[in-house]
Amino acid sequence: MSTAILTGTPVPGSPLEGDLRSLGFDVRTAPDAAAAVGLLAAVPPADRVALVDQRFVGHLHALRLALTDPRFPAAAVTGALTAQPEARAALSVALATVTNGTAANRTDAKADAAVRTGGAGLATGPGEPATRTASAELPLADRVGAALDADGTAVQHPELGSLVAAVPDGPAAREEALAAVAAVDDEAVRLRSAVKARDGFFTTFCISPYSRYLARWCARRGLTPNQVTTASLLTALVAAGCAATGTRGGYVAAGLLLLFSFVLDCTDGQLARYSLQYSTMGAWLDATFDRAKEYAYYAGLALGAARGGDDVWALALAAMVLQSVRHFVDFSFNEANADSTAATVNGKAVVGTPTTALSSRLDSVGWTVWVRRMIVLPIGERWAMIAVLTALTTPRIVFYALLAGCAFAACYTTAGRVLRSVTRKAVRTDRAAQALADLADTGPLAELVARAVRRPVRALPGVLPLLVALAGGAAAVGVAAFGPLDSPLLILGALVYVLTSGIAVAHRMGGPLDWLVPPVFRATEYGFLLVLAARADVPGALPAAFGLVAAVAYHHYDTVYRIRGGAGAPPRGLVRALGGHEGRTLLVAVLAALTTAESGLAPGLTVIAVLVAVIALAESIRFWVSSGAPAVHDEGETA
């Protein structure tokens, strides 16, 4: 439930009360601040509450942005303030102190400073008349918002752009504000802001111009973003099924359905922004289903090719491995630098790198922005390429093009990030170092090694742990690629990987290139499975390996989305139960070395895949369904 308390002087004929009711608020009126205190105390603690000045003039969407966004405990625009249950106690204290005058000096100074500088929430929108100069004349909501800020409760002030939010003094100022409201199309602004600010060329120019209207259509019919996300998943699964038929008609239908699935994928985020329906569950579903859709489509193409006598399972698995590792390069780099602090020299911050300076110069030339967004093959361009090639060519050609494009994009982005990392002067925070440790997915075997070697490893040069991880990964994959598969040598290679993995994570992951360690682990585990299954040349081995990589990748993506959503990494018990990346690699090596390839490898990989999927999915679904994490909206990775 939501309750709005109207304060201040009533304005005859004002549509404010109706606007608030249309936003889902139960409206109550307080003749003075003391009455507002009483009304606030009567609102159930689990309800959202808003303080709104009755003289408020502004766009409905300005009120919507300030009062209904679920991501922020407290938010405000001029004349309107809201608090969710977690900020209710602070709101009660702030309202009481402002009403009693005990916080007057503190809040007045803050409010006066905000007025002088056009501060957030006090002079927002082009229609705000600059007539109020004394904090005593400020609306009650603004004074309470200033008190909240002063007491340490962050108050979000949404960017209004051309929207108006004002509390005018006197008839002339009110007419001026009403004219400013009439001059801006509220719905046009709302529809325009539903589109992601930064997106790929294909999405921006070929999808968003009409998907935003589909989002509005969905909103007006009461559909939720999660329902649209689910529809996008089902459409993609049908597309995968069409591709699995192996017929030209099936391929054409698959390409068209994949494009429509992407339209719905854009629509769900636009619907969330249009109607402010943000949630932790929604962000998780959107991100997870994107991966499920694409990788299911790869499997459909492989099944369709097999019907035509062409075995492309190795290519399908390679495409999934490359795309997943590429994502983890993005995730790991972003987590490592999300809250890094600038280094200092002689008391001055050292910011920027030659690489970022070059990037800024390139961005100053308009066309280079779009070229650079396209060459990294983001999801829009990638799915469009897959859809067109599916309809016109063969699955083998689709995978060749996909592997070539993603390999180039991965090299381009990774090289730039490495250059930024080695030239950037910054200190990684403990939170970022812990996030990298969580992304490593270290199991019990590597943990034992790390404990044993922690003291000597801490004395190693910063880049050496990464080199050790690379060496161990190369040893494991190299033995799988060139050694005998039914030999203890395969197990030895996996044991070397266990040892090097423990060494790599035995120190604090604060080095400039330590963000590469988790992607190296992903590349090793997935690559080991790919090479092993391809070399075994056993019926069913590659599809089973595809299923195992998909199950493990789900666990790794889930880890990323928990961290990005502010919910923390999965419990260590889950990571240990799944064996960690090094434990699973050793298990597969033992399976391949001690069983006959013809009878044991494919069934064994299938059993491991099912166990990993059941354990990871069960815990993940339990967490996300019951999670108390704050509502978020993930703008999504462009890749």
XYZ file of C-alpha atoms in Angstrom:
639
model
C 0.000 0.000 0.000
C 0.991 3.637 -0.540
C -0.238 6.690 1.307
C 0.213 10.323 0.284
C -0.148 13.073 2.898
C -1.044 16.418 1.355
C 0.408 19.387 3.248
C 0.274 23.150 2.911
C -2.416 25.433 1.568
C -5.185 23.801 -0.524
C -5.505 25.015 -4.121
C -9.051 24.914 -5.514
C -9.343 22.977 -8.767
C -5.914 21.393 -8.485
C -5.680 17.963 -10.173
C -3.012 16.880 -7.673
C -5.195 14.563 -5.621
C -6.426 12.764 -8.739
C -2.874 12.419 -10.028
C -1.763 10.839 -6.780
C -4.677 8.421 -6.804
C -3.817 7.439 -10.379
C -0.342 6.528 -9.101
C -1.869 4.190 -6.529
C -1.765 6.427 -3.441
C -4.405 6.652 -0.765
C -4.600 10.421 -0.222
C -4.965 12.070 3.183
C -4.834 15.791 4.016
C -2.943 17.430 6.873
C -3.891 21.062 7.619
C -0.537 21.654 9.296
C 2.783 19.966 10.083
C 1.593 18.690 13.447
C -1.312 16.938 11.758
C 1.118 15.428 9.248
C 3.074 13.891 12.125
C -0.103 12.255 13.415
C -1.140 10.987 9.985
C 2.343 9.575 9.353
C 2.232 7.688 12.659
C -1.100 6.141 11.629
C 0.253 4.736 8.343
C 1.256 1.037 8.710
C 5.055 0.626 8.901
C 5.111 -1.654 5.829
C 3.559 1.028 3.579
C 5.279 3.552 1.355
C 4.416 7.103 2.385
C 4.729 10.433 0.574
C 4.600 14.056 1.672
C 3.289 16.324 -1.096
C 2.654 20.048 -0.955
C -0.873 20.914 -2.124
C 0.496 23.802 -4.193
C 2.572 21.386 -6.310
C 2.524 22.063 -10.042
C 4.234 19.690 -12.393
C 4.038 16.768 -14.755
C 2.476 13.520 -13.656
C 5.607 11.667 -14.731
C 7.714 13.892 -12.481
C 5.604 12.698 -9.554
C 5.836 9.139 -10.806
C 9.646 9.301 -10.924
C 9.848 10.785 -7.445
C 7.198 8.765 -5.651
C 6.948 5.299 -7.227
C 10.467 4.155 -8.132
C 11.064 1.031 -5.969
C 14.873 1.195 -6.144
C 15.418 3.997 -3.649
C 14.490 4.107 0.053
C 13.818 7.846 -0.206
C 13.336 10.148 -3.194
C 12.144 13.692 -3.824
C 11.444 16.485 -6.252
C 10.414 20.001 -5.332
C 7.320 19.774 -3.143
C 7.155 15.961 -2.999
C 9.032 13.424 -0.902
C 8.591 9.671 -0.522
C 9.993 7.044 1.810
C 9.805 3.273 1.551
C 9.453 1.133 4.701
C 13.218 0.981 5.268
C 13.366 4.790 5.446
C 10.135 5.314 7.390
C 11.820 5.594 10.781
C 14.211 8.252 9.490
C 11.297 10.099 7.867
C 9.364 10.142 11.149
C 12.356 11.581 12.992
C 12.988 14.194 10.282
C 9.330 15.270 10.188
C 9.159 15.529 13.957
C 12.356 17.561 14.239
C 11.340 19.937 11.432
C 7.885 20.322 12.959
C 9.281 21.007 16.417
C 11.991 23.298 15.068
C 14.769 21.375 16.818
C 16.648 20.830 13.543
C 15.943 24.226 12.069
C 19.498 25.510 11.924
C 20.855 22.383 10.299
C 18.100 21.944 7.714
C 17.755 25.648 6.977
C 21.442 25.969 6.129
C 21.292 22.931 3.860
C 18.095 24.081 2.174
C 19.333 27.640 1.664
C 22.511 26.331 0.051
C 20.464 24.147 -2.247
C 18.260 27.038 -3.300
C 21.260 29.256 -4.023
C 22.859 26.575 -6.229
C 19.706 25.263 -7.840
C 20.205 22.063 -5.849
C 18.495 18.746 -6.439
C 14.886 18.617 -5.430
C 14.579 22.338 -4.817
C 14.736 23.830 -8.280
C 14.072 21.002 -10.735
C 12.582 21.421 -14.158
C 12.487 24.466 -16.380
C 9.211 25.679 -14.920
C 10.442 26.265 -11.371
C 9.992 29.961 -10.554
C 13.078 31.343 -8.821
C 11.040 33.247 -6.222
C 11.758 31.300 -3.053
C 14.912 32.422 -1.266
C 14.349 31.695 2.424
C 14.188 28.182 3.827
C 11.271 29.215 6.047
C 9.202 29.532 2.890
C 10.168 26.112 1.589
C 7.461 23.435 1.372
C 7.361 21.025 4.298
C 8.409 18.138 2.017
C 11.577 20.006 0.991
C 12.514 20.836 4.572
C 11.960 17.238 5.654
C 14.025 16.027 2.694
C 16.873 18.323 3.727
C 16.645 16.980 7.280
C 16.813 13.409 5.968
C 19.939 14.235 3.992
C 21.478 15.992 6.975
C 20.849 12.945 9.163
C 22.554 10.590 6.710
C 19.596 9.114 4.816
C 20.305 9.407 1.106
C 17.454 11.044 -0.798
C 17.377 10.283 -4.520
C 16.611 13.259 -6.776
C 15.578 11.929 -10.195
C 16.729 13.673 -13.334
C 13.659 15.440 -14.695
C 15.097 16.925 -17.859
C 12.353 19.001 -19.422
C 9.733 17.878 -16.912
C 8.450 20.400 -14.385
C 8.195 20.033 -10.609
C 7.527 23.262 -8.725
C 5.712 24.787 -5.739
C 5.021 28.337 -6.942
C 4.339 31.253 -4.609
C 1.339 33.292 -5.668
C -1.010 33.278 -8.671
C 1.484 34.746 -11.146
C 4.136 32.169 -10.394
C 1.520 29.422 -10.557
C 0.378 30.547 -14.002
C 3.990 30.606 -15.133
C 4.508 27.056 -13.867
C 1.291 25.820 -15.481
C 2.406 27.310 -18.790
C 5.722 25.473 -18.481
C 3.844 22.233 -17.837
C 1.650 22.760 -20.889
C 4.694 23.420 -23.073
C 6.146 19.919 -22.524
C 4.474 16.680 -23.632
C 4.667 14.523 -20.511
C 3.902 11.274 -22.346
C 6.467 11.923 -25.077
C 9.168 12.446 -22.459
C 8.113 9.298 -20.625
C 8.155 7.242 -23.798
C 11.525 8.617 -24.874
C 13.089 7.928 -21.484
C 11.919 4.304 -21.643
C 14.690 3.628 -24.163
C 18.106 2.771 -22.763
C 20.409 5.773 -22.942
C 23.359 3.783 -24.336
C 22.766 0.906 -26.717
C 24.061 -0.706 -29.884
C 23.454 0.615 -33.401
C 21.013 -2.122 -34.424
C 18.978 -1.816 -31.238
C 18.926 1.981 -31.319
C 17.920 2.439 -34.944
C 16.157 -0.816 -35.893
C 14.346 -1.951 -32.732
C 13.778 0.849 -30.209
C 11.912 3.211 -32.587
C 8.912 0.857 -32.425
C 9.547 -1.431 -29.417
C 8.915 1.527 -27.091
C 5.351 1.692 -28.395
C 4.991 -2.032 -27.800
C 6.173 -1.395 -24.234
C 3.487 1.264 -23.781
C 0.883 -1.109 -25.250
C 1.909 -3.724 -22.699
C 1.783 -1.203 -19.844
C -1.743 -0.093 -20.741
C -2.892 -3.708 -20.651
C -1.386 -4.424 -17.278
C 1.402 -6.688 -18.494
C 4.542 -6.823 -16.373
C 8.167 -6.830 -17.524
C 8.584 -10.371 -16.171
C 5.719 -11.581 -18.342
C 7.311 -10.009 -21.419
C 10.676 -11.517 -20.461
C 9.069 -14.947 -20.233
C 7.377 -14.441 -23.614
C 10.782 -13.577 -25.100
C 12.246 -16.797 -23.682
C 9.406 -18.933 -25.023
C 9.719 -17.310 -28.449
C 13.444 -18.039 -28.542
C 12.867 -21.664 -27.502
C 10.350 -22.048 -30.326
C 12.965 -20.528 -32.652
C 15.496 -23.097 -31.448
C 12.942 -25.828 -32.106
C 12.411 -24.555 -35.651
C 16.167 -24.531 -36.229
C 16.342 -28.111 -34.959
C 14.109 -29.281 -37.819
C 17.035 -28.927 -40.207
C 14.814 -27.679 -43.049
C 15.102 -24.418 -44.962
C 11.600 -23.427 -43.891
C 12.540 -24.169 -40.296
C 15.684 -22.057 -40.565
C 13.748 -19.113 -42.017
C 11.137 -19.354 -39.260
C 13.901 -19.662 -36.664
C 15.596 -16.474 -37.862
C 12.346 -14.495 -37.824
C 11.377 -15.779 -34.374
C 14.830 -15.020 -32.989
C 14.483 -11.416 -34.149
C 11.022 -11.172 -32.601
C 12.413 -12.626 -29.372
C 14.971 -9.823 -29.379
C 12.233 -7.234 -29.904
C 10.507 -8.601 -26.801
C 13.855 -8.618 -25.001
C 14.162 -4.877 -25.625
C 10.510 -4.341 -24.751
C 10.743 -5.802 -21.250
C 13.426 -3.305 -20.191
C 11.574 -0.426 -21.824
C 8.391 -1.494 -20.064
C 10.271 -1.537 -16.749
C 11.549 1.999 -17.337
C 8.207 3.238 -18.694
C 6.184 1.958 -15.732
C 8.998 1.970 -13.119
C 8.443 -1.731 -12.437
C 11.934 -2.539 -11.233
C 12.690 -5.632 -9.181
C 15.544 -7.909 -8.209
C 13.712 -10.866 -9.705
C 13.114 -9.004 -12.964
C 16.767 -8.080 -13.398
C 17.790 -11.688 -12.725
C 15.235 -13.141 -15.141
C 16.171 -10.688 -17.885
C 19.890 -11.397 -17.624
C 19.576 -15.167 -17.143
C 17.034 -15.675 -19.912
C 19.251 -13.819 -22.394
C 21.934 -16.459 -21.904
C 19.418 -19.323 -21.949
C 17.870 -18.078 -25.192
C 21.134 -17.723 -27.057
C 22.658 -21.001 -25.937
C 19.435 -22.937 -26.547
C 19.459 -21.522 -30.068
C 23.025 -22.788 -30.557
C 21.836 -26.250 -29.542
C 18.905 -25.999 -31.953
C 21.250 -25.139 -34.816
C 23.499 -28.087 -33.931
C 20.534 -30.465 -33.849
C 19.281 -29.126 -37.177
C 22.700 -29.547 -38.782
C 22.909 -33.122 -37.485
C 19.618 -33.905 -39.226
C 21.280 -32.823 -42.446
C 24.357 -34.957 -41.821
C 26.668 -32.169 -40.610
C 28.041 -32.462 -37.068
C 28.663 -28.935 -35.730
C 28.371 -29.660 -32.012
C 32.030 -28.753 -31.524
C 31.400 -25.376 -33.168
C 28.260 -24.814 -31.079
C 30.156 -25.598 -27.885
C 33.089 -23.412 -28.960
C 30.681 -20.522 -29.610
C 29.140 -20.908 -26.155
C 32.587 -21.115 -24.515
C 33.866 -18.036 -26.343
C 30.772 -15.964 -25.622
C 30.716 -16.959 -21.949
C 34.411 -16.229 -21.409
C 33.987 -12.927 -23.208
C 31.189 -12.009 -20.826
C 33.331 -12.885 -17.847
C 36.099 -10.616 -19.066
C 33.503 -7.817 -19.043
C 32.090 -8.746 -15.643
C 35.449 -9.202 -13.966
C 36.905 -5.953 -15.304
C 33.832 -3.968 -14.307
C 33.741 -5.403 -10.799
C 37.458 -4.763 -10.329
C 37.085 -1.084 -11.229
C 33.567 -0.279 -10.063
C 34.718 1.494 -6.921
C 38.481 1.795 -7.286
C 39.973 4.858 -5.655
C 42.378 7.153 -7.447
C 46.004 6.992 -6.456
C 47.630 10.208 -5.296
C 50.931 11.920 -5.952
C 51.912 14.868 -3.750
C 48.374 14.944 -2.443
C 46.771 15.209 -5.902
C 44.644 12.473 -7.471
C 46.105 10.664 -10.460
C 43.238 10.037 -12.861
C 42.914 8.985 -16.446
C 45.181 6.930 -18.708
C 46.501 7.394 -22.256
C 43.977 4.740 -23.329
C 41.003 6.549 -21.825
C 42.244 9.832 -23.288
C 42.341 8.239 -26.745
C 38.884 6.781 -26.181
C 37.536 10.214 -25.269
C 39.047 11.750 -28.405
C 37.469 9.041 -30.549
C 34.106 9.572 -28.882
C 34.265 13.234 -29.852
C 33.863 12.137 -33.488
C 30.246 11.034 -33.807
C 30.538 8.153 -36.286
C 33.346 6.461 -34.354
C 31.026 5.958 -31.383
C 28.701 3.763 -33.437
C 31.543 1.925 -35.159
C 33.132 1.067 -31.828
C 29.801 -0.128 -30.471
C 29.212 -2.312 -33.506
C 32.612 -3.982 -33.748
C 32.278 -5.436 -30.251
C 29.288 -7.377 -31.657
C 26.751 -6.531 -28.937
C 23.675 -8.631 -28.481
C 21.574 -6.759 -31.061
C 24.127 -6.971 -33.866
C 25.013 -10.540 -32.898
C 21.455 -11.828 -32.885
C 20.652 -10.009 -36.118
C 23.665 -11.657 -37.773
C 22.689 -15.075 -36.429
C 19.078 -14.663 -37.572
C 19.947 -13.547 -41.110
C 22.613 -16.193 -41.611
C 20.323 -18.899 -40.241
C 17.648 -18.009 -42.781
C 20.037 -17.728 -45.741
C 22.912 -20.150 -45.112
C 23.765 -23.211 -43.008
C 24.427 -23.715 -39.289
C 28.121 -24.289 -39.994
C 28.438 -20.890 -41.659
C 26.488 -19.303 -38.790
C 28.984 -20.660 -36.275
C 32.020 -19.752 -38.372
C 30.811 -16.145 -38.596
C 29.887 -16.081 -34.924
C 33.262 -17.420 -33.794
C 35.186 -15.015 -36.024
C 33.159 -11.990 -34.930
C 33.221 -12.813 -31.218
C 36.946 -13.626 -31.303
C 37.741 -10.256 -32.859
C 35.458 -8.459 -30.389
C 37.019 -10.289 -27.452
C 40.555 -9.411 -28.563
C 39.615 -5.769 -29.138
C 37.895 -5.225 -25.783
C 40.354 -7.259 -23.728
C 43.384 -5.532 -25.224
C 41.916 -2.128 -24.417
C 41.159 -3.136 -20.846
C 44.615 -4.566 -20.321
C 46.131 -1.288 -21.535
C 43.874 0.676 -19.195
C 44.801 -1.562 -16.297
C 48.561 -1.353 -16.688
C 48.566 2.425 -17.166
C 45.864 3.394 -14.694
C 46.944 4.606 -11.265
C 44.283 3.407 -8.871
C 43.880 1.427 -5.680
C 41.464 -1.502 -5.727
C 39.088 -1.526 -2.798
C 38.596 -4.502 -0.511
C 35.071 -4.904 -1.874
C 36.368 -5.178 -5.443
C 39.104 -7.623 -4.419
C 36.523 -9.779 -2.644
C 34.244 -9.661 -5.701
C 37.090 -11.014 -7.850
C 37.731 -13.751 -5.284
C 34.046 -14.681 -5.412
C 34.036 -14.683 -9.216
C 36.988 -17.101 -9.156
C 34.622 -19.899 -7.988
C 37.387 -21.570 -5.996
C 36.548 -25.050 -4.702
C 37.806 -26.973 -1.645
C 40.894 -28.392 -3.374
C 42.295 -25.025 -4.422
C 41.316 -23.624 -1.015
C 43.569 -26.195 0.667
C 46.430 -25.283 -1.627
C 45.875 -21.568 -1.022
C 46.014 -22.013 2.746
C 49.246 -23.989 2.481
C 51.076 -21.486 0.266
C 49.482 -18.189 1.335
C 52.529 -16.823 3.176
C 55.143 -17.361 0.409
C 52.710 -16.395 -2.358
C 52.044 -12.998 -0.771
C 55.681 -12.133 -1.419
C 55.413 -12.836 -5.159
C 55.352 -9.967 -7.691
C 51.843 -8.747 -8.502
C 51.566 -10.231 -12.008
C 53.020 -13.656 -11.134
C 49.782 -15.215 -9.763
C 48.071 -14.430 -13.077
C 50.952 -16.007 -14.974
C 50.733 -19.076 -12.726
C 46.996 -19.348 -13.470
C 47.673 -19.070 -17.201
C 50.397 -21.710 -16.995
C 48.168 -24.129 -15.088
C 45.295 -23.621 -17.491
C 47.572 -24.133 -20.487
C 48.919 -27.347 -18.925
C 45.443 -28.808 -18.355
C 44.063 -27.881 -21.783
C 47.342 -28.843 -23.487
C 47.307 -32.349 -22.028
C 43.657 -32.753 -23.070
C 44.512 -31.552 -26.583
C 47.720 -33.510 -27.216
C 48.072 -36.233 -24.581
C 46.476 -39.703 -24.467
C 42.941 -39.460 -23.111
C 42.987 -42.836 -21.344
C 46.212 -42.093 -19.481
C 47.032 -40.888 -15.939
C 48.759 -37.986 -17.708
C 45.340 -36.400 -18.116
C 44.797 -36.579 -14.367
C 48.274 -35.171 -13.777
C 47.460 -32.163 -15.952
C 44.279 -31.543 -13.948
C 46.233 -31.840 -10.674
C 48.711 -29.237 -11.908
C 45.719 -26.999 -12.597
C 44.434 -27.541 -9.033
C 47.845 -26.541 -7.663
C 48.230 -23.421 -9.817
C 44.641 -22.367 -9.119
C 45.331 -22.409 -5.392
C 48.491 -20.365 -5.852
C 46.650 -17.804 -8.001
C 44.020 -17.075 -5.350
C 46.295 -17.277 -2.308
C 46.867 -13.531 -2.236
C 44.608 -10.473 -2.191
C 43.336 -9.892 -5.722
C 44.350 -6.261 -5.846
C 46.878 -6.287 -8.671
C 46.226 -4.324 -11.869
C 45.650 -7.495 -13.926
C 44.132 -9.769 -11.288
C 40.721 -9.227 -12.867
C 41.905 -11.605 -15.612
C 42.205 -14.529 -13.190
C 38.460 -15.458 -13.097
C 38.161 -15.382 -16.926
C 41.285 -17.578 -17.158
C 39.589 -20.102 -14.871
C 36.427 -19.984 -17.009
C 38.420 -20.461 -20.219
C 40.333 -23.385 -18.740
C 37.356 -25.300 -17.385
C 35.177 -24.783 -20.452
C 38.053 -25.258 -22.887
C 39.143 -28.475 -21.167
C 35.653 -29.923 -21.640
C 35.488 -28.772 -25.257
C 38.844 -30.254 -26.245
C 38.271 -33.482 -24.330
C 34.840 -34.140 -25.829
C 35.961 -33.198 -29.348
C 39.022 -35.456 -29.222
C 37.110 -38.382 -27.749
C 35.060 -38.637 -30.956
C 32.370 -40.590 -29.106
C 28.683 -40.327 -30.015
C 26.959 -38.059 -27.526
C 30.149 -36.722 -25.900
C 29.939 -33.236 -27.404
C 26.214 -32.741 -26.665
C 26.847 -33.958 -23.107
C 29.778 -31.552 -22.768
C 27.549 -28.778 -24.153
C 25.017 -29.517 -21.410
C 27.703 -29.567 -18.702
C 29.215 -26.247 -19.819
C 25.717 -24.742 -19.942
C 24.972 -25.902 -16.382
C 28.297 -24.651 -15.014
C 27.987 -21.369 -16.920
C 24.565 -20.841 -15.352
C 26.171 -21.106 -11.913
C 28.866 -18.618 -12.931
C 26.389 -16.143 -14.418
C 24.241 -16.459 -11.307
C 27.267 -15.526 -9.200
C 27.794 -12.417 -11.324
C 24.181 -11.300 -11.142
C 24.061 -11.723 -7.370
C 27.158 -9.570 -6.948
C 25.943 -6.947 -9.415
C 22.553 -6.847 -7.711
C 24.161 -6.125 -4.349
C 23.119 -9.479 -2.898
C 26.614 -10.890 -2.447
C 28.131 -14.087 -3.798
C 26.460 -17.510 -3.486
C 27.075 -19.288 -0.183
C 30.390 -21.082 0.130
C 28.492 -24.292 0.814
C 27.061 -24.199 -2.709
C 30.451 -23.519 -4.285
C 32.015 -26.391 -2.348
C 29.121 -28.709 -3.183
C 29.711 -28.017 -6.881
C 33.430 -28.700 -6.451
C 34.725 -25.396 -7.725
C 36.182 -24.984 -11.200
C 39.324 -26.978 -10.360
C 37.404 -29.825 -8.707
C 35.062 -30.269 -11.680
C 38.027 -30.228 -14.067
C 39.776 -32.936 -12.043
C 36.571 -34.997 -11.874
C 36.142 -34.906 -15.654
C 39.815 -35.830 -16.127
C 39.411 -38.852 -13.835
C 36.230 -39.848 -15.674
C 37.934 -39.683 -19.059
C 41.092 -41.472 -17.906
C 39.470 -44.325 -15.984
C 36.501 -45.199 -18.192
C 36.326 -46.549 -21.696
C 35.439 -43.703 -23.998
C 32.854 -45.737 -25.869
C 30.788 -46.583 -22.816
C 31.617 -44.147 -20.048
C 32.450 -40.610 -21.173
C 29.125 -39.382 -22.559
C 26.948 -40.873 -19.797
C 29.389 -39.651 -17.152
C 29.375 -36.095 -18.490
C 25.584 -36.221 -18.650
C 25.297 -37.313 -15.015
C 27.669 -34.544 -13.879
C 25.736 -31.998 -15.945
C 22.418 -33.024 -14.390
C 23.833 -32.913 -10.852
C 25.378 -29.474 -11.370
C 22.191 -28.141 -12.967
C 19.904 -29.470 -10.236
C 22.070 -28.195 -7.362
C 22.791 -24.790 -8.913
C 19.233 -24.180 -10.142
C 17.578 -25.256 -6.904
C 19.666 -22.938 -4.753
C 19.504 -20.102 -7.263
C 15.731 -20.202 -7.591
C 15.355 -20.437 -3.808
C 17.547 -17.376 -3.379
C 15.989 -15.159 -6.020
C 12.411 -16.001 -5.080
C 13.030 -15.237 -1.407
C 15.732 -12.594 -1.795
C 15.408 -9.440 0.231
C 17.843 -7.630 -2.056
C 16.860 -4.090 -3.089
C 14.999 -3.592 -6.339
C 17.361 -2.996 -9.234
C 17.225 -2.426 -12.938
C 20.093 -3.978 -14.842
C 20.693 -2.023 -18.043
C 22.365 -5.149 -19.327
C 25.704 -5.819 -20.835
C 25.944 -4.779 -24.486
C 27.725 -8.060 -25.278
